[in-house]
Coordinates of C-alpha atoms in Angstrom, one line a residue:
G1 CA -73.9 26.0 96.4
K2 CA -70.4 26.9 97.6
I3 CA -69.0 28.4 94.4
F4 CA -71.5 31.3 94.3
P5 CA -70.5 32.9 97.7
A6 CA -66.8 32.5 96.9
L7 CA -67.3 34.1 93.5
A8 CA -69.4 37.0 95.0
L9 CA -66.7 37.5 97.6
A10 CA -64.0 37.6 94.9
V11 CA -66.0 40.2 92.9
L12 CA -66.6 42.4 96.0
G13 CA -62.9 42.2 96.8
M14 CA -62.0 43.3 93.2
L15 CA -64.5 46.2 93.4
A16 CA -63.0 47.2 96.8
L17 CA -59.5 47.2 95.4
G18 CA -60.7 49.2 92.3
A19 CA -62.3 51.8 94.6
V20 CA -59.1 52.1 96.6
D21 CA -57.1 52.3 93.4
A22 CA -59.5 54.9 91.9
Q23 CA -58.9 57.2 95.0
D24 CA -55.2 56.9 94.5
D25 CA -54.3 59.5 91.9
R26 CA -51.0 58.0 90.8
A27 CA -49.4 57.5 87.5
H28 CA -48.6 54.0 86.2
L29 CA -46.4 53.9 83.1
L30 CA -46.3 51.0 80.6
V31 CA -43.5 50.8 78.0
Q32 CA -43.7 49.0 74.7
K33 CA -40.6 48.6 72.4
A34 CA -41.3 47.3 68.9
T35 CA -39.7 47.2 65.4
L36 CA -41.6 49.0 62.7
T37 CA -40.6 46.5 60.0
N38 CA -41.6 42.8 59.6
R39 CA -38.0 41.7 59.1
A40 CA -34.6 43.1 60.1
F41 CA -31.7 42.8 57.7
A42 CA -28.0 43.3 58.2
G43 CA -26.8 46.6 56.8
K44 CA -30.4 48.0 56.4
D45 CA -32.1 50.7 58.6
L46 CA -34.3 49.3 61.4
P47 CA -36.8 51.7 63.0
I48 CA -37.6 51.0 66.6
R49 CA -40.7 52.6 68.2
Y50 CA -41.0 53.1 72.0
R51 CA -44.5 53.9 73.3
I52 CA -45.0 55.1 76.8
F53 CA -48.5 54.8 78.1
N54 CA -49.8 56.4 81.4
V55 CA -52.5 54.0 82.4
G56 CA -52.7 55.5 85.9
S57 CA -55.2 58.0 87.2
G58 CA -52.6 60.8 87.8
P59 CA -49.8 62.5 85.8
A60 CA -46.3 61.1 85.8
Y61 CA -43.5 63.7 86.5
D62 CA -39.8 63.9 85.6
V63 CA -40.1 61.1 83.1
T64 CA -36.8 59.8 81.7
F65 CA -36.2 57.2 79.0
E66 CA -33.0 55.3 78.3
D67 CA -32.2 52.4 76.0
D68 CA -28.9 50.8 75.2
W69 CA -28.0 49.3 71.9
S70 CA -24.6 47.5 71.6
A71 CA -22.1 49.6 69.6
E72 CA -20.5 46.3 68.4
E73 CA -23.8 45.1 66.9
F74 CA -25.7 48.2 65.9
E75 CA -25.0 51.7 64.4
S76 CA -27.3 54.5 65.6
I77 CA -28.6 56.3 62.5
S78 CA -31.1 58.7 63.8
G79 CA -33.1 59.5 67.0
L80 CA -31.9 59.5 70.5
T81 CA -31.7 56.5 72.8
S82 CA -32.5 58.7 75.8
G83 CA -35.0 61.4 76.5
S84 CA -37.0 63.2 79.2
W85 CA -40.4 64.8 79.6
A86 CA -41.6 67.1 82.3
S87 CA -44.9 65.2 82.7
I88 CA -47.2 62.7 81.0
P89 CA -50.9 63.3 81.8
A90 CA -53.1 60.4 82.9
G91 CA -54.5 58.5 79.9
A92 CA -51.8 60.0 77.6
N93 CA -49.1 58.3 75.6
I94 CA -45.8 59.3 74.0
S95 CA -44.1 57.7 71.0
H96 CA -40.4 57.9 70.4
I97 CA -38.6 56.5 67.3
V98 CA -35.0 55.5 66.9
V99 CA -33.4 54.2 63.7
I100 CA -30.5 51.7 64.1
R101 CA -28.6 49.6 61.6
P102 CA -27.4 46.0 62.5
F103 CA -23.9 45.3 61.3
T104 CA -24.2 41.5 61.0
Y105 CA -26.9 38.9 60.8
G106 CA -28.0 36.5 63.5
Y107 CA -30.0 36.7 66.7
K108 CA -29.3 40.0 68.5
G109 CA -30.0 40.6 72.1
S110 CA -32.1 43.6 73.0
S111 CA -32.0 44.9 76.5
P112 CA -35.2 46.5 77.9
A113 CA -35.6 50.2 77.8
K114 CA -35.8 51.9 81.2
I115 CA -38.3 54.5 82.2
T116 CA -38.1 56.4 85.5
Y117 CA -40.8 58.8 86.8
K118 CA -42.3 60.3 89.9
H119 CA -45.9 60.4 91.2
S120 CA -45.7 64.1 92.1
E121 CA -43.3 67.0 91.3
D122 CA -41.9 67.2 94.8
S123 CA -41.7 63.4 95.4
E124 CA -38.4 61.9 96.3
E125 CA -39.6 58.4 95.4
V126 CA -38.6 57.4 91.8
Q127 CA -40.7 54.7 90.0
V128 CA -39.0 52.5 87.4
A129 CA -40.6 50.7 84.5
Y130 CA -39.0 48.5 81.8
S131 CA -40.0 47.6 78.3
N132 CA -40.1 44.2 76.8
D133 CA -36.8 42.6 75.7
D134 CA -36.6 40.2 72.9
L135 CA -34.1 38.4 70.7
L136 CA -34.1 40.3 67.4
P137 CA -33.6 38.0 64.4
V138 CA -31.5 39.8 61.8
L139 CA -31.4 38.3 58.3
S140 CA -28.5 38.5 55.9
S141 CA -28.5 40.7 52.9
K142 CA -28.7 37.6 50.7
E143 CA -32.0 36.8 52.3
D144 CA -33.1 40.3 51.6
D145 CA -32.2 39.9 47.9
K146 CA -34.2 36.6 47.8
L147 CA -37.3 38.1 49.5
S148 CA -37.3 41.2 47.3
A149 CA -36.4 39.7 44.0
A150 CA -38.8 40.0 41.0
H151 CA -39.4 36.2 40.8
V152 CA -39.5 36.3 37.0
T153 CA -39.2 32.5 36.6
E154 CA -42.1 31.9 39.0
W155 CA -44.3 34.4 37.1
V156 CA -43.4 32.9 33.7
C157 CA -44.3 29.4 34.9
F158 CA -47.5 30.7 36.5
L159 CA -48.6 32.4 33.2
G160 CA -47.7 29.4 31.1
M161 CA -49.7 27.0 33.3
S162 CA -52.6 29.4 33.4
L163 CA -52.6 29.7 29.6
A164 CA -52.5 25.9 29.3
L165 CA -55.4 25.5 31.6
V166 CA -57.5 28.0 29.5
L167 CA -56.5 26.7 26.0
L168 CA -56.5 22.9 26.7
P169 CA -60.3 22.7 27.1
V170 CA -60.8 24.8 24.0
V171 CA -58.6 22.5 21.9
L172 CA -60.0 19.3 23.3
F173 CA -63.7 20.2 23.1
R174 CA -63.7 22.0 19.7
P175 CA -66.6 20.7 17.6
P176 CA -65.3 18.5 14.8
Q177 CA -65.6 19.8 11.2
S178 CA -67.1 17.4 8.7
D179 CA -65.2 16.3 5.6
A180 CA -67.9 17.9 3.3
K181 CA -67.2 21.4 4.9
K182 CA -63.5 20.9 4.5
A183 CA -64.0 20.0 0.8
K184 CA -66.2 23.0 0.1
K185 CA -63.6 25.4 1.5
A186 CA -60.9 23.9 -0.7

């Protein structure tokens, strides 16, 4: 009874907001900041990828990008932690990669990357977007050695047990030889 009219009103409201938003040719930038490796290790290169998506219906102008990595905790290896683009068209995206190297292990704070942009070339109003910020777990070089070791002992045990599983039934269920056949062979 009462739920259907409320639901219909909510759907109409969303459609009306969508129609207003569709007429508004404005850019809307989303920023993603992610590591390109599964694990970060102290003293090893760590690539960071920034992806800037324009999910709006208009281009973004005078786009600037800034990120700050602590000089006490990270060394910049390659790439720039800032950049700028004249425009990003609607529906387009840009990827930017920076390689850093953590000095020590532990949880490292990562501040969000900051993006600024304008809705039009002559606009005075500057829009700001921020990426995600996370705690970055950095493992020690000893952990790296453990995870990337050849694991020879484990493989030898595995092969020995597999061989036992195959040979044990053969030995146990071998047909018995009669004493007469043994005497003939001798």
